[in-house]
Amino acid sequence: MREIEEPDEDGLTVSAPRTGAAGVPAGAHALKYALEQTSPKRTALTLLNVNQTGGIDCPGCAWPEPAAGKRHLNEYCENGAKHISDEATTRRVTAGFFQRYSVAELSGKSDRWLNQQGRLTEPMVLRDGADHYEPIGWDDALDLLARELRALDHPDEALFYTSGRLANEPAFLLQLFARAFGTNNLPDCSNMCHESSGAALNETLGIGKGSVSLDDIHDADLVFVVGQNPGTNHPRMLAALEETKRRGGQIVAVNPLPEAGLLRFKNPQKARGVIGRGTDLADQFLQIRPGGDLALFQALNLLLLEAEDRAPGTVLDRDFIRARTTGFDAFADHIRRVTWPEVLRATGLSRDEIERVHARVLGSRGVVVCWAMGLTQHKHGVPTIREIVNFLLLRGNIGRPGAGVCPVRGHSNVQGDRTMGIAERMPKPFLDALEREFGFTPPAAPGLDSVNAIRAMRDGRAKVFVGVAGNFVRASPDSDATERALRGCRLTAHISTKLNRSHTVCGRVALILPTLGRSDRDVQASGEQFMTVEDSMSEVHTTRGRLDPASGHLLSEVSIISRLARKVLGTRPDIPWEDFEADYDTVRDRVARVVAGFEDFNVRVRRPGGFRLPNPVNRGVFRTPSGKAVFTANDFTALRAPAGHLVLQTLRSHDQWNTVPYTMNDRYRGIEGGRRVVLVNPSDLAELGVADGALVDLVGVWSDGVERRAPAFRVVGYPTARGSAAAYYPETNVLVPLDSVADISNTPTSKSVIVRLEPASRPPA
Ligand SMILES: Nc1nc2c(c(=O)[nH]1)N[C@H]1C(S)=C(S)[C@@H](COP(=O)(O)OP(=O)(O)OC[C@H]3O[C@@H](n4cnc5c(=O)[nH]c(N)nc54)[C@H](O)[C@@H]3O)O[C@H]1N2
Ligand SMILES: Nc1nc2c(c(=O)[nH]1)N[C@H]1C(S)=C(S)[C@@H](COP(=O)(O)OP(=O)(O)OC[C@H]3O[C@@H](n4cnc5c(=O)[nH]c(N)nc54)[C@H](O)[C@@H]3O)O[C@H]1N2
Ligand code: SF4
Ligand SMILES: [Mo]
């Protein structure tokens, strides 16, 4: 067996951060990764099909494709190519591999090593007291899991975690099974991701989704890109922003880091982008302090109110505010109490910079605000996003062309999973529809989200953990606490495509249930199947794999969930699980009757490009209790670290997919050959008396007094905002306290961890 070795962590080289993204080098890097993982033939079979009408939906991010008919032959980005080759790899994890490595040995391997071993090929079990996983047949594996589930004192002792890789059909079946079994315990990656966006948008606009389409981005006069690194995490968003600029729009980027993709873009799909200098993207870059965005948008709102005072009737959209919103007066009173010294301290910006943005706002009719984890993973994530809604409502920038809210989603189908009912609390009309369709009463009590699921396992209230896609152990905060929680379970089971850390942190008994990926052909009793996904802009379309499955033993997620459900529930309630498994059209027929907006699902999704779910906001309809959009008054907060400390954000490198690093490089930031680095502003280093290049431990500070330490990080002087630092996730998850969560959304505050730097307690690994 070919073993993939780790490169030396101390092979680190640091060069100046890049000032632009994409272009030819990006394409070459993707192809190199693809050919390392798989054969030229498989590369061609998959890549030519990515994001084509009727092809494979890129398993990367949730950025939408252009309309059918307007696509390029290579409608994918460098990172999309890496994500798909990582799945289409020809490397295999076999029964022999598990015979060779004990679970203890696997626990000692890095996340990257585990992923590089290749695709999982057959179901494996770790029996009580055993050191090694051993093969188990599908029937026995599912019997074992079903027995443990049935033996629980209450269905709420089970947890069903999902990640946004899951397509709509298995997502719908999983929530159906969990609710028929009797629990709403459906924690998902959203809880750690865009939950703050959903919470803020539901409250203020009546729907937890973005309101814009690609055309709105193209047609906007002004686009804000806030708390987001699109050059790495949503690369084709740069093509959309380039189009905005071409049509005369402007872009304002707000970020503590001068990310390459925010500054300039060389479009690899255009000759001009390949040979030329590319497009300058951001017209203005605001290097904000972490957590300063609430203050920034409050200042912009104050400036708008004052401009309206000076020239009444010319700045605010008075008709829109009167007819379509509530809460304006209380909001305005509140904003008028915001003071500049507070704003400048919280943001680290100058008044002049903010006034220049204000001037751009006054000169723009259509404004779109885009954001991602730089806003949602802070204690004040929800109020920050509510303040952005205030900002847009003031000038009627919701529900008209070229304007609106754009939370840029992470996983390719994370939005669809929510639409299908993957959430620990779903609105009553959804549960009622399930009841009508399937003839059982879903549990009414809310279930557990991700953070509460960890607490429940820790406290012995949850005993069986089932993970469908994802890598719960590494995605979650407070790694040591999370690992202890999972080890306390009676059974942990994971439905996965590839090996990851969650398979090595086991309950008393553990199961690995290997499954088909997006790129694999899925053949069932009625023939070849396709599945469906919903992107960040509510476009629903098909995804169909073309490759021969990684092994003859793999089952699809739909098959695994349907068979498990039948074993656990028997024939009550009367749900035709066999039909669902045999023909996914029968699943979609049920979705059409349960989920609003999916009428005629099977017909409409087969049309080229699929269909867009309606967003009532774009018809001026707000499904809030008052029937109007809601202005909110949000308390002003500034995020400060105590003297001698820094605010650490945990983020993604260019070469990773969430918990899975592909290589040790982060090209745009000039970091190569190592991931245990911490980026700090040189002036802060001077103040702290720490040398650039020093080896340090990152030590977390939190009110529970527990010492959280991430050992042996190399300090890199880097132009980040003063007082802040950045290091990669998941290596730093050990530092994020379980109880440090965003108000209302309960999302871990992965972008504001208070740390100090101490001389390293051990040499580099
Ligand atoms: N290649 C690749 N693509 C991905 C992923 C991946 O891992 N790899 N993951 C996917 C997923 S699930 C998600 S959710 C998205 C994540 O997409 P992003 O949100 O772009 O991901 P992060 O790397 O977490 O980057 C957060 C950005 O916010 C900035 N930031 C941090 N704190 C603040 C703040 O207080 N204010 C402001 N204004 N900015 C701040 C950081 O400097 C950084 O640029 O990407 C998706 N796409
Ligand atoms: N500190 C810190 N923590 C974070 C974040 C952060 O910025 N900082 N970001 C958070 C965010 S935004 C997110 S979304 C979460 C991500 O958390 P998750 O979604 O749980 O993690 P992933 O790394 O995407 O999961 C990768 C695994 O998914 C499995 N997989 C891949 N494709 C498939 C498939 O088609 N089917 C099945 N069944 N399995 C598949 C593979 O086994 C792979 O190992 O992490 C969160 N955690
Ligand atoms: S932008 Fe996102 S969805 Fe599109 S090809 Fe790149 S990774 Fe895939
Ligand atoms: Mo995410």
JSON list of N, CA, C and O in Angstrom, two decimals, residues 70 109 196 209 326 527:
[
{"chain": "A", "resi": 70, "resn": "LYS", "atom": "N", "xyz": [-25.37, 30.50, -20.68]},
{"chain": "A", "resi": 70, "resn": "LYS", "atom": "CA", "xyz": [-24.35, 31.55, -20.57]},
{"chain": "A", "resi": 70, "resn": "LYS", "atom": "C", "xyz": [-23.08, 31.03, -19.91]},
{"chain": "A", "resi": 70, "resn": "LYS", "atom": "O", "xyz": [-22.29, 31.78, -19.38]},
{"chain": "A", "resi": 109, "resn": "LYS", "atom": "N", "xyz": [-2.25, 10.91, 13.50]},
{"chain": "A", "resi": 109, "resn": "LYS", "atom": "CA", "xyz": [-1.98, 11.43, 12.16]},
{"chain": "A", "resi": 109, "resn": "LYS", "atom": "C", "xyz": [-2.68, 12.78, 11.97]},
{"chain": "A", "resi": 109, "resn": "LYS", "atom": "O", "xyz": [-3.67, 13.08, 12.62]},
{"chain": "A", "resi": 196, "resn": "SER", "atom": "N", "xyz": [-25.99, 33.06, 12.15]},
{"chain": "A", "resi": 196, "resn": "SER", "atom": "CA", "xyz": [-26.23, 34.45, 12.54]},
{"chain": "A", "resi": 196, "resn": "SER", "atom": "C", "xyz": [-26.97, 35.20, 11.42]},
{"chain": "A", "resi": 196, "resn": "SER", "atom": "O", "xyz": [-27.81, 36.07, 11.69]},
{"chain": "A", "resi": 209, "resn": "LYS", "atom": "N", "xyz": [-32.82, 33.97, 4.07]},
{"chain": "A", "resi": 209, "resn": "LYS", "atom": "CA", "xyz": [-31.98, 33.75, 2.89]},
{"chain": "A", "resi": 209, "resn": "LYS", "atom": "C", "xyz": [-31.63, 35.08, 2.24]},
{"chain": "A", "resi": 209, "resn": "LYS", "atom": "O", "xyz": [-32.30, 36.09, 2.47]},
{"chain": "A", "resi": 326, "resn": "THR", "atom": "N", "xyz": [-41.26, 48.87, 9.90]},
{"chain": "A", "resi": 326, "resn": "THR", "atom": "CA", "xyz": [-41.64, 49.35, 11.24]},
{"chain": "A", "resi": 326, "resn": "THR", "atom": "C", "xyz": [-40.35, 49.61, 12.02]},
{"chain": "A", "resi": 326, "resn": "THR", "atom": "O", "xyz": [-39.28, 49.14, 11.64]},
{"chain": "A", "resi": 527, "resn": "GLY", "atom": "N", "xyz": [-33.03, 2.56, -12.13]},
{"chain": "A", "resi": 527, "resn": "GLY", "atom": "CA", "xyz": [-32.05, 3.09, -13.09]},
{"chain": "A", "resi": 527, "resn": "GLY", "atom": "C", "xyz": [-31.16, 4.15, -12.47]},
{"chain": "A", "resi": 527, "resn": "GLY", "atom": "O", "xyz": [-31.10, 4.29, -11.24]}
]
